[in-house]
Amino acid sequence: MRTGGGTEGGNSRCRV
C-alpha cells in the first residue's frame, strides 16, 4: 500500500 494510491483522496489505501 502506498499513500495516494487509491481514490480516497490521498489516503494509504490500495483502492482503485
PDB file of C-alpha atoms in Angstrom:
ATOM      1  CA  MET A   1       0.000   0.000   0.000  1.00  0.00           C
ATOM      2  CA  ARG A   2       1.204   3.494  -0.762  1.00  0.00           C
ATOM      3  CA  THR A   3      -0.146   6.922   0.106  1.00  0.00           C
ATOM      4  CA  GLY A   4      -2.254   8.378  -2.700  1.00  0.00           C
ATOM      5  CA  GLY A   5      -2.535   5.059  -4.488  1.00  0.00           C
ATOM      6  CA  GLY A   6      -6.316   4.945  -4.192  1.00  0.00           C
ATOM      7  CA  THR A   7      -9.421   7.018  -4.710  1.00  0.00           C
ATOM      8  CA  GLU A   8      -9.649   8.029  -1.067  1.00  0.00           C
ATOM      9  CA  GLY A   9      -8.170  11.438  -1.811  1.00  0.00           C
ATOM     10  CA  GLY A  10      -4.579  10.555  -0.877  1.00  0.00           C
ATOM     11  CA  ASN A  11      -5.045   8.043   1.949  1.00  0.00           C
ATOM     12  CA  SER A  12      -2.969   4.904   2.380  1.00  0.00           C
ATOM     13  CA  ARG A  13      -5.252   2.514   0.504  1.00  0.00           C
ATOM     14  CA  CYS A  14      -4.774   0.199  -2.467  1.00  0.00           C
ATOM     15  CA  ARG A  15      -8.236   1.031  -3.766  1.00  0.00           C
ATOM     16  CA  VAL A  16      -8.757   1.534  -7.481  1.00  0.00           C
TER      17      VAL A  16
END
